C-alpha cells in the first residue's frame, strides 16, 4: 500500500503542505491547471526554491488581488464544483476539508454549519491551498496518511475576531482528538488550514516514522525563519514495509435507514451498482428507541465516492453517510470458460500463491443455460465446477513427474477458451493446485 507520513516538527500550514507535495513529485503544471479551473480572478501561484535553517525546501505562494469577501460553505462548493478539471476524488477531498472547517467554526461560534462565514480559511489563498493539497494527495496516489504529533506554537495572533491566544479557537477545535507536542516557539506554527488538512486526511498519529519503504521525500517551507529551528514540513511517501498478500484499498460507505421503502432501497442498490460500486448490500439493524432499520453499505473505489454518495443522498432521506478506507486481501483473477455437456460456461478463475485455484461460474450465463436446457440451476453450476476440476486433473496428469503431489502447471488459456484478462495478466501464470 502507498502511504505518506507528515513530519510536522515545525507545525503545518496549507502552503507548507502544497510545497511539500510539489517537492515530493507533484507535477506543477497539473497543479496550475487545477487551480486555474477555479476561475478565481487575478490568482497566480509561485513555487520557489528557498533555504530554511540551512536546509533546502520549496516555498508555495499565492498571489491574488485584495478581497473583502466573507464566503460560506455554499460559496466554496460553487467555486469547487464549477471546475471542469478536478476529478471526483480531488473535488471530494477539498469539500471534505472545508466541511471539517465549517463544523469546527459552527461549534466555536454556536451557529448552524450552513451559516458559518469563513474568514481566514475562506480567503483566496486558503481556497487555493486546500484545493491544491487535494490535487496533490490524489495525483501522488497516497492511500493512507500518517502524521506526527502537532505543535501549535505559543503566544498570540491577530485574526478577524481580534487578538487570540495560540492555538486560535477554530484551530483548537480542529485539533481535538489529535496528539499535540510542545515546541517553545512564540509563533503560530499550525494554521487553521493545516489543522483542517490533518484532521480530514490523517488516519494515524504516530511518534515515529511508520514501517515503510521510502520512495520520495518532499520539504515544504514556511514563510518565516524560526530561530534555532528549520521551519519545514517534511512529507515522506513510500510503501508499507514487509511482504503483503495480494490486496488493494477501497472505500466503505455506510448509512442507517429507518424510513426508506423496500422498493426504493432496491432501486437505489441497482443505481449504485450501475454507477460503478464494487458491491452493495444491506444489513438489518436496530436504531435508537428500538426502531427497526437497515444499514446500506457500499464498497467502491475512492474516485467513485462523490458520485455514489450523490446517488444515496438523492434516493434516500439519509442525513449523513459514514466513510472509511478499508483494505482487503484478494485473489488474482481472470475470465475463464469451461466446456460442459451443455456447451461452454463462462466464469472467473482465481488463485493465490501456493493455494489451489478456484472457479466461479458466471450466474447470468448459468441461468441462460438452465433455461435453454430446462435444467435446475444447481445442475449447471455443478457441471461447470466438475468441468473445471476435470481440466485441472488432466493438467496434473500431464505434469506427472512432480513429487509428493506438489506441482506447477500452466492453464494454456489460448487453447480455445473464451476469456478476457480483466486484470492485465498475461498467460504465463503458474497456478499451484494442491489436491
GROMACS .gro file of C-alpha atoms in nm:
model
  435
    1UNK     CA    1   0.000   0.000   0.000
    2UNK     CA    2   0.120   0.353  -0.080
    3UNK     CA    3   0.135   0.563   0.236
    4UNK     CA    4   0.266   0.904   0.337
    5UNK     CA    5   0.399   1.047   0.662
    6UNK     CA    6   0.372   1.414   0.759
    7UNK     CA    7   0.659   1.510   0.987
    8UNK     CA    8   0.526   1.829   1.148
    9UNK     CA    9   0.829   1.915   1.362
   10UNK     CA   10   0.769   2.287   1.299
   11UNK     CA   11   0.393   2.273   1.251
   12UNK     CA   12   0.183   2.264   0.938
   13UNK     CA   13   0.005   2.512   0.714
   14UNK     CA   14  -0.170   2.490   0.379
   15UNK     CA   15   0.116   2.641   0.180
   16UNK     CA   16   0.374   2.421   0.353
   17UNK     CA   17   0.168   2.112   0.264
   18UNK     CA   18   0.139   2.207  -0.103
   19UNK     CA   19   0.509   2.292  -0.122
   20UNK     CA   20   0.600   1.953   0.027
   21UNK     CA   21   0.375   1.776  -0.224
   22UNK     CA   22   0.543   1.963  -0.509
   23UNK     CA   23   0.887   1.877  -0.376
   24UNK     CA   24   0.780   1.512  -0.347
   25UNK     CA   25   0.698   1.494  -0.717
   26UNK     CA   26   0.362   1.662  -0.778
   27UNK     CA   27   0.352   1.796  -1.136
   28UNK     CA   28   0.337   2.178  -1.107
   29UNK     CA   29   0.162   2.205  -1.445
   30UNK     CA   30  -0.117   1.973  -1.330
   31UNK     CA   31  -0.145   2.179  -1.012
   32UNK     CA   32  -0.169   2.509  -1.201
   33UNK     CA   33  -0.426   2.364  -1.439
   34UNK     CA   34  -0.643   2.260  -1.145
   35UNK     CA   35  -0.615   2.599  -0.973
   36UNK     CA   36  -0.684   2.789  -1.296
   37UNK     CA   37  -1.004   2.587  -1.339
   38UNK     CA   38  -1.147   2.753  -1.025
   39UNK     CA   39  -1.169   3.078  -1.223
   40UNK     CA   40  -1.057   3.297  -0.934
   41UNK     CA   41  -0.979   3.641  -1.083
   42UNK     CA   42  -0.616   3.753  -1.072
   43UNK     CA   43  -0.483   3.443  -0.896
   44UNK     CA   44  -0.128   3.330  -0.971
   45UNK     CA   45   0.076   3.066  -0.792
   46UNK     CA   46   0.454   3.073  -0.745
   47UNK     CA   47   0.692   2.795  -0.648
   48UNK     CA   48   1.040   2.897  -0.530
   49UNK     CA   49   1.348   2.717  -0.401
   50UNK     CA   50   1.442   2.850  -0.056
   51UNK     CA   51   1.661   2.775   0.246
   52UNK     CA   52   1.519   2.726   0.596
   53UNK     CA   53   1.760   2.665   0.880
   54UNK     CA   54   2.029   2.557   0.637
   55UNK     CA   55   1.807   2.308   0.453
   56UNK     CA   56   1.672   2.348   0.103
   57UNK     CA   57   1.296   2.335   0.053
   58UNK     CA   58   1.023   2.457  -0.177
   59UNK     CA   59   0.801   2.752  -0.096
   60UNK     CA   60   0.449   2.782  -0.236
   61UNK     CA   61   0.295   3.127  -0.262
   62UNK     CA   62  -0.042   3.251  -0.391
   63UNK     CA   63  -0.066   3.594  -0.549
   64UNK     CA   64  -0.415   3.749  -0.566
   65UNK     CA   65  -0.592   4.086  -0.556
   66UNK     CA   66  -0.703   4.214  -0.216
   67UNK     CA   67  -1.052   4.092  -0.131
   68UNK     CA   68  -1.301   4.162   0.146
   69UNK     CA   69  -1.546   3.881   0.072
   70UNK     CA   70  -1.664   3.651   0.352
   71UNK     CA   71  -1.767   3.318   0.198
   72UNK     CA   72  -1.983   3.043   0.343
   73UNK     CA   73  -1.977   2.671   0.267
   74UNK     CA   74  -2.224   2.710  -0.019
   75UNK     CA   75  -1.997   2.969  -0.184
   76UNK     CA   76  -1.699   2.736  -0.152
   77UNK     CA   77  -1.894   2.446  -0.304
   78UNK     CA   78  -1.987   2.659  -0.604
   79UNK     CA   79  -1.624   2.756  -0.663
   80UNK     CA   80  -1.503   2.396  -0.646
   81UNK     CA   81  -1.792   2.235  -0.834
   82UNK     CA   82  -1.765   2.470  -1.131
   83UNK     CA   83  -1.420   2.330  -1.211
   84UNK     CA   84  -1.415   2.109  -1.520
   85UNK     CA   85  -1.060   1.990  -1.447
   86UNK     CA   86  -1.080   1.850  -1.093
   87UNK     CA   87  -1.171   1.482  -1.082
   88UNK     CA   88  -1.430   1.346  -0.839
   89UNK     CA   89  -1.173   1.240  -0.582
   90UNK     CA   90  -0.997   1.578  -0.579
   91UNK     CA   91  -1.326   1.764  -0.556
   92UNK     CA   92  -1.441   1.534  -0.276
   93UNK     CA   93  -1.119   1.574  -0.076
   94UNK     CA   94  -1.133   1.953  -0.098
   95UNK     CA   95  -1.500   1.969   0.002
   96UNK     CA   96  -1.440   1.733   0.294
   97UNK     CA   97  -1.167   1.963   0.426
   98UNK     CA   98  -1.396   2.267   0.403
   99UNK     CA   99  -1.677   2.071   0.567
  100UNK     CA  100  -1.441   1.992   0.854
  101UNK     CA  101  -1.361   2.362   0.893
  102UNK     CA  102  -1.729   2.459   0.879
  103UNK     CA  103  -1.820   2.212   1.152
  104UNK     CA  104  -1.540   2.339   1.377
  105UNK     CA  105  -1.635   2.706   1.321
  106UNK     CA  106  -2.002   2.628   1.383
  107UNK     CA  107  -1.909   2.471   1.716
  108UNK     CA  108  -1.693   2.767   1.816
  109UNK     CA  109  -1.946   3.036   1.720
  110UNK     CA  110  -2.262   2.847   1.814
  111UNK     CA  111  -2.422   2.874   1.470
  112UNK     CA  112  -2.552   2.625   1.209
  113UNK     CA  113  -2.293   2.492   0.965
  114UNK     CA  114  -2.460   2.650   0.661
  115UNK     CA  115  -2.448   2.994   0.825
  116UNK     CA  116  -2.075   2.986   0.906
  117UNK     CA  117  -1.877   3.255   0.729
  118UNK     CA  118  -1.518   3.158   0.662
  119UNK     CA  119  -1.265   3.425   0.737
  120UNK     CA  120  -0.902   3.310   0.718
  121UNK     CA  121  -0.991   2.976   0.554
  122UNK     CA  122  -1.233   3.141   0.313
  123UNK     CA  123  -0.966   3.373   0.176
  124UNK     CA  124  -0.844   3.311  -0.176
  125UNK     CA  125  -0.503   3.183  -0.071
  126UNK     CA  126  -0.658   2.927   0.166
  127UNK     CA  127  -0.903   2.810  -0.101
  128UNK     CA  128  -0.610   2.758  -0.336
  129UNK     CA  129  -0.406   2.580  -0.067
  130UNK     CA  130  -0.684   2.334   0.016
  131UNK     CA  131  -0.771   2.254  -0.346
  132UNK     CA  132  -0.401   2.222  -0.431
  133UNK     CA  133  -0.348   1.982  -0.138
  134UNK     CA  134  -0.642   1.771  -0.259
  135UNK     CA  135  -0.493   1.760  -0.609
  136UNK     CA  136  -0.152   1.665  -0.471
  137UNK     CA  137  -0.257   1.378  -0.245
  138UNK     CA  138  -0.472   1.240  -0.527
  139UNK     CA  139  -0.212   1.261  -0.805
  140UNK     CA  140   0.063   1.120  -0.584
  141UNK     CA  141  -0.172   0.828  -0.513
  142UNK     CA  142  -0.149   0.846  -0.133
  143UNK     CA  143  -0.380   0.576   0.004
  144UNK     CA  144  -0.322   0.638   0.374
  145UNK     CA  145  -0.176   0.934   0.561
  146UNK     CA  146   0.023   0.909   0.883
  147UNK     CA  147   0.111   1.215   1.089
  148UNK     CA  148   0.338   1.310   1.376
  149UNK     CA  149   0.227   1.500   1.685
  150UNK     CA  150   0.125   1.856   1.604
  151UNK     CA  151   0.298   2.160   1.761
  152UNK     CA  152   0.076   2.467   1.786
  153UNK     CA  153   0.334   2.724   1.896
  154UNK     CA  154   0.290   2.987   2.166
  155UNK     CA  155   0.187   3.347   2.207
  156UNK     CA  156  -0.091   3.542   2.041
  157UNK     CA  157  -0.206   3.604   1.686
  158UNK     CA  158  -0.441   3.858   1.532
  159UNK     CA  159  -0.738   3.713   1.342
  160UNK     CA  160  -1.064   3.854   1.203
  161UNK     CA  161  -1.221   3.847   1.551
  162UNK     CA  162  -0.929   4.024   1.720
  163UNK     CA  163  -0.623   3.907   1.911
  164UNK     CA  164  -0.642   3.542   2.023
  165UNK     CA  165  -0.407   3.310   2.207
  166UNK     CA  166  -0.241   3.032   2.011
  167UNK     CA  167  -0.397   2.799   1.913
  168UNK     CA  168  -0.693   3.009   1.800
  169UNK     CA  169  -1.041   2.876   1.892
  170UNK     CA  170  -1.104   2.739   1.544
  171UNK     CA  171  -0.766   2.568   1.524
  172UNK     CA  172  -0.806   2.423   1.874
  173UNK     CA  173  -1.146   2.278   1.778
  174UNK     CA  174  -0.995   2.121   1.467
  175UNK     CA  175  -0.715   1.967   1.673
  176UNK     CA  176  -0.949   1.793   1.918
  177UNK     CA  177  -0.853   1.427   1.941
  178UNK     CA  178  -0.514   1.484   1.776
  179UNK     CA  179  -0.197   1.441   1.986
  180UNK     CA  180  -0.007   1.769   2.026
  181UNK     CA  181   0.355   1.848   2.107
  182UNK     CA  182   0.502   2.145   2.290
  183UNK     CA  183   0.751   2.338   2.079
  184UNK     CA  184   0.870   2.652   2.264
  185UNK     CA  185   0.838   2.895   1.973
  186UNK     CA  186   0.646   3.223   2.004
  187UNK     CA  187   0.465   3.196   1.672
  188UNK     CA  188   0.163   3.026   1.520
  189UNK     CA  189   0.313   2.700   1.395
  190UNK     CA  190  -0.010   2.532   1.292
  191UNK     CA  191  -0.268   2.732   1.097
  192UNK     CA  192  -0.640   2.656   1.063
  193UNK     CA  193  -0.582   2.532   0.707
  194UNK     CA  194  -0.302   2.299   0.816
  195UNK     CA  195  -0.509   2.169   1.105
  196UNK     CA  196  -0.806   2.106   0.873
  197UNK     CA  197  -0.591   1.907   0.628
  198UNK     CA  198  -0.457   1.688   0.908
  199UNK     CA  199  -0.797   1.644   1.074
  200UNK     CA  200  -0.960   1.537   0.748
  201UNK     CA  201  -0.695   1.323   0.581
  202UNK     CA  202  -0.469   1.173   0.850
  203UNK     CA  203  -0.579   0.833   0.978
  204UNK     CA  204  -0.286   0.753   1.210
  205UNK     CA  205  -0.090   0.970   1.454
  206UNK     CA  206   0.244   0.816   1.548
  207UNK     CA  207   0.554   0.916   1.744
  208UNK     CA  208   0.797   0.788   1.482
  209UNK     CA  209   0.823   0.715   1.114
  210UNK     CA  210   0.599   0.414   1.033
  211UNK     CA  211   0.743   0.095   0.890
  212UNK     CA  212   0.774   0.170   0.520
  213UNK     CA  213   0.997   0.163   0.216
  214UNK     CA  214   1.065   0.526   0.118
  215UNK     CA  215   1.012   0.630  -0.243
  216UNK     CA  216   1.035   1.008  -0.222
  217UNK     CA  217   1.069   1.293   0.031
  218UNK     CA  218   0.937   1.645  -0.004
  219UNK     CA  219   1.023   1.954   0.202
  220UNK     CA  220   0.776   2.240   0.226
  221UNK     CA  221   0.896   2.571   0.369
  222UNK     CA  222   0.700   2.803   0.593
  223UNK     CA  223   0.702   3.176   0.524
  224UNK     CA  224   0.922   3.290   0.811
  225UNK     CA  225   1.258   3.182   0.951
  226UNK     CA  226   1.244   3.045   1.305
  227UNK     CA  227   1.531   3.093   1.549
  228UNK     CA  228   1.713   2.766   1.611
  229UNK     CA  229   1.466   2.559   1.407
  230UNK     CA  230   1.415   2.482   1.039
  231UNK     CA  231   1.064   2.595   0.950
  232UNK     CA  232   1.000   2.295   0.726
  233UNK     CA  233   0.725   2.038   0.683
  234UNK     CA  234   0.864   1.704   0.570
  235UNK     CA  235   0.648   1.468   0.363
  236UNK     CA  236   0.772   1.110   0.322
  237UNK     CA  237   0.597   0.889   0.067
  238UNK     CA  238   0.651   0.519   0.011
  239UNK     CA  239   0.506   0.173   0.054
  240UNK     CA  240   0.427  -0.022   0.366
  241UNK     CA  241   0.718  -0.241   0.469
  242UNK     CA  242   0.722  -0.618   0.453
  243UNK     CA  243   0.564  -0.874   0.227
  244UNK     CA  244   0.189  -0.837   0.189
  245UNK     CA  245  -0.070  -1.065   0.040
  246UNK     CA  246  -0.226  -0.956  -0.283
  247UNK     CA  247  -0.476  -0.685  -0.199
  248UNK     CA  248  -0.596  -0.336  -0.255
  249UNK     CA  249  -0.758  -0.040  -0.082
  250UNK     CA  250  -1.125   0.052  -0.125
  251UNK     CA  251  -1.377   0.285   0.038
  252UNK     CA  252  -1.669   0.169   0.253
  253UNK     CA  253  -1.976   0.396   0.261
  254UNK     CA  254  -2.246   0.324   0.521
  255UNK     CA  255  -2.572   0.486   0.624
  256UNK     CA  256  -2.856   0.377   0.855
  257UNK     CA  257  -3.206   0.395   0.707
  258UNK     CA  258  -3.531   0.357   0.901
  259UNK     CA  259  -3.766   0.542   0.667
  260UNK     CA  260  -3.687   0.411   0.319
  261UNK     CA  261  -3.931   0.183   0.136
  262UNK     CA  262  -3.802  -0.153   0.026
  263UNK     CA  263  -3.873  -0.083  -0.342
  264UNK     CA  264  -3.681   0.245  -0.325
  265UNK     CA  265  -3.392   0.076  -0.145
  266UNK     CA  266  -3.378  -0.193  -0.415
  267UNK     CA  267  -3.378   0.071  -0.689
  268UNK     CA  268  -3.103   0.261  -0.507
  269UNK     CA  269  -2.888  -0.052  -0.487
  270UNK     CA  270  -2.927  -0.112  -0.861
  271UNK     CA  271  -2.836   0.250  -0.939
  272UNK     CA  272  -2.524   0.227  -0.723
  273UNK     CA  273  -2.407  -0.091  -0.896
  274UNK     CA  274  -2.472   0.056  -1.240
  275UNK     CA  275  -2.273   0.367  -1.138
  276UNK     CA  276  -1.961   0.165  -1.055
  277UNK     CA  277  -1.997   0.035  -0.699
  278UNK     CA  278  -1.797  -0.284  -0.642
  279UNK     CA  279  -2.062  -0.423  -0.407
  280UNK     CA  280  -2.381  -0.304  -0.238
  281UNK     CA  281  -2.559  -0.481   0.048
  282UNK     CA  282  -2.793  -0.420   0.341
  283UNK     CA  283  -2.786  -0.540   0.699
  284UNK     CA  284  -3.077  -0.547   0.941
  285UNK     CA  285  -3.009  -0.329   1.248
  286UNK     CA  286  -3.190  -0.171   1.542
  287UNK     CA  287  -3.158   0.204   1.597
  288UNK     CA  288  -3.248   0.434   1.886
  289UNK     CA  289  -3.581   0.371   2.059
  290UNK     CA  290  -3.569   0.016   1.919
  291UNK     CA  291  -3.661   0.128   1.569
  292UNK     CA  292  -3.601  -0.150   1.312
  293UNK     CA  293  -3.382  -0.030   1.025
  294UNK     CA  294  -3.131  -0.137   0.764
  295UNK     CA  295  -2.772  -0.032   0.714
  296UNK     CA  296  -2.686   0.033   0.349
  297UNK     CA  297  -2.322  -0.050   0.275
  298UNK     CA  298  -2.137   0.035  -0.046
  299UNK     CA  299  -1.785  -0.079  -0.139
  300UNK     CA  300  -1.625   0.134  -0.410
  301UNK     CA  301  -1.306   0.286  -0.546
  302UNK     CA  302  -1.205   0.619  -0.392
  303UNK     CA  303  -1.259   0.804  -0.719
  304UNK     CA  304  -1.625   0.693  -0.722
  305UNK     CA  305  -1.711   0.822  -0.373
  306UNK     CA  306  -1.856   1.158  -0.472
  307UNK     CA  307  -2.079   1.015  -0.745
  308UNK     CA  308  -2.210   0.730  -0.531
  309UNK     CA  309  -2.276   0.948  -0.228
  310UNK     CA  310  -2.481   1.180  -0.451
  311UNK     CA  311  -2.698   0.882  -0.551
  312UNK     CA  312  -2.750   0.781  -0.185
  313UNK     CA  313  -2.846   1.135  -0.082
  314UNK     CA  314  -3.082   1.180  -0.378
  315UNK     CA  315  -3.260   0.844  -0.347
  316UNK     CA  316  -3.289   0.816   0.034
  317UNK     CA  317  -3.368   1.056   0.315
  318UNK     CA  318  -3.043   0.997   0.500
  319UNK     CA  319  -2.885   1.289   0.684
  320UNK     CA  320  -2.531   1.152   0.669
  321UNK     CA  321  -2.301   0.887   0.525
  322UNK     CA  322  -2.011   0.732   0.713
  323UNK     CA  323  -1.696   0.686   0.510
  324UNK     CA  324  -1.382   0.485   0.579
  325UNK     CA  325  -1.095   0.338   0.383
  326UNK     CA  326  -1.061  -0.038   0.420
  327UNK     CA  327  -0.801  -0.282   0.294
  328UNK     CA  328  -0.883  -0.621   0.152
  329UNK     CA  329  -0.688  -0.930   0.056
  330UNK     CA  330  -0.792  -1.058  -0.285
  331UNK     CA  331  -0.726  -1.344  -0.521
  332UNK     CA  332  -0.571  -1.268  -0.856
  333UNK     CA  333  -0.834  -1.349  -1.112
  334UNK     CA  334  -0.915  -1.372  -1.480
  335UNK     CA  335  -1.212  -1.462  -1.700
  336UNK     CA  336  -1.220  -1.830  -1.792
  337UNK     CA  337  -1.455  -2.059  -1.988
  338UNK     CA  338  -1.506  -2.431  -1.932
  339UNK     CA  339  -1.655  -2.685  -2.176
  340UNK     CA  340  -1.951  -2.889  -2.048
  341UNK     CA  341  -2.214  -3.122  -2.195
  342UNK     CA  342  -2.441  -2.817  -2.211
  343UNK     CA  343  -2.187  -2.607  -2.400
  344UNK     CA  344  -1.927  -2.353  -2.284
  345UNK     CA  345  -1.990  -2.185  -1.947
  346UNK     CA  346  -1.822  -1.857  -1.862
  347UNK     CA  347  -1.682  -1.771  -1.523
  348UNK     CA  348  -1.376  -1.650  -1.336
  349UNK     CA  349  -1.077  -1.842  -1.207
  350UNK     CA  350  -0.895  -1.705  -0.902
  351UNK     CA  351  -0.571  -1.801  -0.737
  352UNK     CA  352  -0.326  -1.714  -0.460
  353UNK     CA  353   0.033  -1.822  -0.423
  354UNK     CA  354   0.069  -2.183  -0.301
  355UNK     CA  355  -0.307  -2.235  -0.294
  356UNK     CA  356  -0.542  -2.426  -0.520
  357UNK     CA  357  -0.722  -2.220  -0.783
  358UNK     CA  358  -1.098  -2.179  -0.758
  359UNK     CA  359  -1.355  -2.138  -1.036
  360UNK     CA  360  -1.675  -1.938  -1.003
  361UNK     CA  361  -1.929  -1.978  -1.284
  362UNK     CA  362  -2.100  -1.663  -1.408
  363UNK     CA  363  -2.454  -1.653  -1.267
  364UNK     CA  364  -2.631  -1.493  -1.565
  365UNK     CA  365  -2.470  -1.734  -1.812
  366UNK     CA  366  -2.567  -2.034  -1.597
  367UNK     CA  367  -2.927  -1.905  -1.582
  368UNK     CA  368  -2.940  -1.883  -1.963
  369UNK     CA  369  -2.815  -2.240  -1.999
  370UNK     CA  370  -3.051  -2.372  -1.729
  371UNK     CA  371  -3.350  -2.214  -1.904
  372UNK     CA  372  -3.239  -2.331  -2.250
  373UNK     CA  373  -3.198  -2.694  -2.135
  374UNK     CA  374  -3.483  -2.686  -1.878
  375UNK     CA  375  -3.243  -2.786  -1.602
  376UNK     CA  376  -3.216  -2.693  -1.235
  377UNK     CA  377  -2.967  -2.410  -1.192
  378UNK     CA  378  -2.766  -2.610  -0.939
  379UNK     CA  379  -2.704  -2.883  -1.201
  380UNK     CA  380  -2.550  -2.627  -1.436
  381UNK     CA  381  -2.330  -2.497  -1.154
  382UNK     CA  382  -2.217  -2.849  -1.067
  383UNK     CA  383  -2.139  -2.926  -1.433
  384UNK     CA  384  -1.925  -2.615  -1.461
  385UNK     CA  385  -1.734  -2.695  -1.143
  386UNK     CA  386  -1.685  -3.058  -1.249
  387UNK     CA  387  -1.555  -2.948  -1.590
  388UNK     CA  388  -1.304  -2.713  -1.429
  389UNK     CA  389  -1.171  -2.978  -1.190
  390UNK     CA  390  -1.160  -3.233  -1.472
  391UNK     CA  391  -0.938  -3.000  -1.676
  392UNK     CA  392  -0.734  -2.949  -1.362
  393UNK     CA  393  -0.686  -3.324  -1.313
  394UNK     CA  394  -0.583  -3.368  -1.678
  395UNK     CA  395  -0.323  -3.096  -1.638
  396UNK     CA  396  -0.199  -3.267  -1.320
  397UNK     CA  397  -0.157  -3.598  -1.503
  398UNK     CA  398   0.046  -3.428  -1.774
  399UNK     CA  399   0.278  -3.299  -1.500
  400UNK     CA  400   0.323  -3.646  -1.353
  401UNK     CA  401   0.689  -3.603  -1.268
  402UNK     CA  402   0.610  -3.370  -0.976
  403UNK     CA  403   0.690  -3.518  -0.638
  404UNK     CA  404   0.463  -3.562  -0.336
  405UNK     CA  405   0.157  -3.420  -0.510
  406UNK     CA  406   0.302  -3.069  -0.537
  407UNK     CA  407   0.324  -2.942  -0.888
  408UNK     CA  408   0.316  -2.633  -1.102
  409UNK     CA  409   0.101  -2.644  -1.411
  410UNK     CA  410   0.005  -2.385  -1.664
  411UNK     CA  411  -0.354  -2.349  -1.784
  412UNK     CA  412  -0.298  -2.298  -2.156
  413UNK     CA  413  -0.558  -2.025  -2.194
  414UNK     CA  414  -0.500  -1.995  -2.568
  415UNK     CA  415  -0.645  -2.342  -2.647
  416UNK     CA  416  -0.996  -2.244  -2.749
  417UNK     CA  417  -1.107  -2.087  -2.421
  418UNK     CA  418  -1.301  -1.764  -2.448
  419UNK     CA  419  -1.179  -1.529  -2.181
  420UNK     CA  420  -1.080  -1.172  -2.104
  421UNK     CA  421  -0.788  -1.076  -1.885
  422UNK     CA  422  -0.961  -0.824  -1.663
  423UNK     CA  423  -0.653  -0.753  -1.453
  424UNK     CA  424  -0.393  -0.719  -1.726
  425UNK     CA  425  -0.238  -1.062  -1.658
  426UNK     CA  426  -0.058  -1.233  -1.940
  427UNK     CA  427  -0.082  -1.606  -1.995
  428UNK     CA  428   0.231  -1.710  -1.804
  429UNK     CA  429   0.081  -1.776  -1.461
  430UNK     CA  430   0.180  -2.092  -1.279
  431UNK     CA  431  -0.122  -2.199  -1.070
  432UNK     CA  432  -0.032  -2.433  -0.786
  433UNK     CA  433  -0.325  -2.670  -0.734
  434UNK     CA  434  -0.268  -2.881  -0.422
  435UNK     CA  435  -0.527  -3.161  -0.417
   0.00000   0.00000   0.00000
